[in-house]
């Protein structure tokens, strides 16, 4: 479930990134970059959790 949430967050972050780049909005770009970092961290935590449980 955590990995699915991270994938959804990454998709949303990349969409925001595209929009921010098109609008040349620096604040939205910073927000999108931070959101991508959060999505990557979430995916890493989900994978680690799956490996520790022996399910991956």
PDB file of C-alpha atoms in Angstrom:
ATOM      1  CA  UNK A   1       0.000   0.000   0.000  1.00  0.00           C
ATOM      2  CA  UNK A   2       2.859   2.366   0.815  1.00  0.00           C
ATOM      3  CA  UNK A   3       4.528   1.760  -2.525  1.00  0.00           C
ATOM      4  CA  UNK A   4       1.285   2.505  -4.360  1.00  0.00           C
ATOM      5  CA  UNK A   5       0.957   5.781  -2.472  1.00  0.00           C
ATOM      6  CA  UNK A   6       4.535   6.726  -3.353  1.00  0.00           C
ATOM      7  CA  UNK A   7       3.899   6.042  -7.038  1.00  0.00           C
ATOM      8  CA  UNK A   8       0.759   8.184  -6.983  1.00  0.00           C
ATOM      9  CA  UNK A   9       2.631  10.976  -5.199  1.00  0.00           C
ATOM     10  CA  UNK A  10       5.422  10.825  -7.772  1.00  0.00           C
ATOM     11  CA  UNK A  11       2.957  11.045 -10.647  1.00  0.00           C
ATOM     12  CA  UNK A  12       1.318  14.067  -9.075  1.00  0.00           C
ATOM     13  CA  UNK A  13       4.681  15.702  -8.385  1.00  0.00           C
ATOM     14  CA  UNK A  14       5.851  15.256 -11.973  1.00  0.00           C
ATOM     15  CA  UNK A  15       2.583  16.702 -13.236  1.00  0.00           C
ATOM     16  CA  UNK A  16       3.050  19.707 -10.964  1.00  0.00           C
ATOM     17  CA  UNK A  17       6.632  20.023 -12.173  1.00  0.00           C
ATOM     18  CA  UNK A  18       5.540  20.175 -15.816  1.00  0.00           C
ATOM     19  CA  UNK A  19       2.934  22.816 -15.044  1.00  0.00           C
ATOM     20  CA  UNK A  20       5.350  24.885 -12.965  1.00  0.00           C
ATOM     21  CA  UNK A  21       7.991  24.789 -15.686  1.00  0.00           C
ATOM     22  CA  UNK A  22       5.447  25.930 -18.243  1.00  0.00           C
ATOM     23  CA  UNK A  23       4.294  28.786 -16.017  1.00  0.00           C
ATOM     24  CA  UNK A  24       7.888  29.606 -14.956  1.00  0.00           C
ATOM     25  CA  UNK A  25       6.710  29.637 -11.345  1.00  0.00           C
ATOM     26  CA  UNK A  26       9.772  29.256  -9.107  1.00  0.00           C
ATOM     27  CA  UNK A  27       7.780  28.570  -5.942  1.00  0.00           C
ATOM     28  CA  UNK A  28       5.779  25.803  -7.632  1.00  0.00           C
ATOM     29  CA  UNK A  29       9.045  24.364  -9.001  1.00  0.00           C
ATOM     30  CA  UNK A  30      10.483  24.227  -5.488  1.00  0.00           C
ATOM     31  CA  UNK A  31       7.306  22.573  -4.225  1.00  0.00           C
ATOM     32  CA  UNK A  32       7.387  20.001  -7.028  1.00  0.00           C
ATOM     33  CA  UNK A  33      11.045  19.203  -6.342  1.00  0.00           C
ATOM     34  CA  UNK A  34      10.304  18.698  -2.650  1.00  0.00           C
ATOM     35  CA  UNK A  35       7.308  16.508  -3.517  1.00  0.00           C
ATOM     36  CA  UNK A  36       9.480  14.340  -5.763  1.00  0.00           C
ATOM     37  CA  UNK A  37      11.988  13.926  -2.934  1.00  0.00           C
ATOM     38  CA  UNK A  38       9.165  12.896  -0.580  1.00  0.00           C
ATOM     39  CA  UNK A  39       7.848  10.378  -3.119  1.00  0.00           C
ATOM     40  CA  UNK A  40      11.309   8.842  -3.567  1.00  0.00           C
ATOM     41  CA  UNK A  41      11.781   8.592   0.190  1.00  0.00           C
ATOM     42  CA  UNK A  42       8.337   7.033   0.583  1.00  0.00           C
ATOM     43  CA  UNK A  43       9.069   4.445  -2.093  1.00  0.00           C
ATOM     44  CA  UNK A  44      12.405   3.595  -0.477  1.00  0.00           C
ATOM     45  CA  UNK A  45      10.746   3.151   2.913  1.00  0.00           C
ATOM     46  CA  UNK A  46       8.024   0.961   1.409  1.00  0.00           C
ATOM     47  CA  UNK A  47      10.571  -1.259  -0.354  1.00  0.00           C
ATOM     48  CA  UNK A  48      12.638  -1.543   2.811  1.00  0.00           C
ATOM     49  CA  UNK A  49       9.524  -2.511   4.749  1.00  0.00           C
ATOM     50  CA  UNK A  50       8.657  -5.188   2.229  1.00  0.00           C
ATOM     51  CA  UNK A  51      12.177  -6.601   2.317  1.00  0.00           C
ATOM     52  CA  UNK A  52      12.291  -6.695   6.114  1.00  0.00           C
ATOM     53  CA  UNK A  53       8.983  -8.541   6.228  1.00  0.00           C
ATOM     54  CA  UNK A  54      10.338 -11.086   3.748  1.00  0.00           C
ATOM     55  CA  UNK A  55       7.623 -10.295   1.210  1.00  0.00           C
ATOM     56  CA  UNK A  56       9.898  -8.955  -1.540  1.00  0.00           C
TER      57      UNK A  56
END
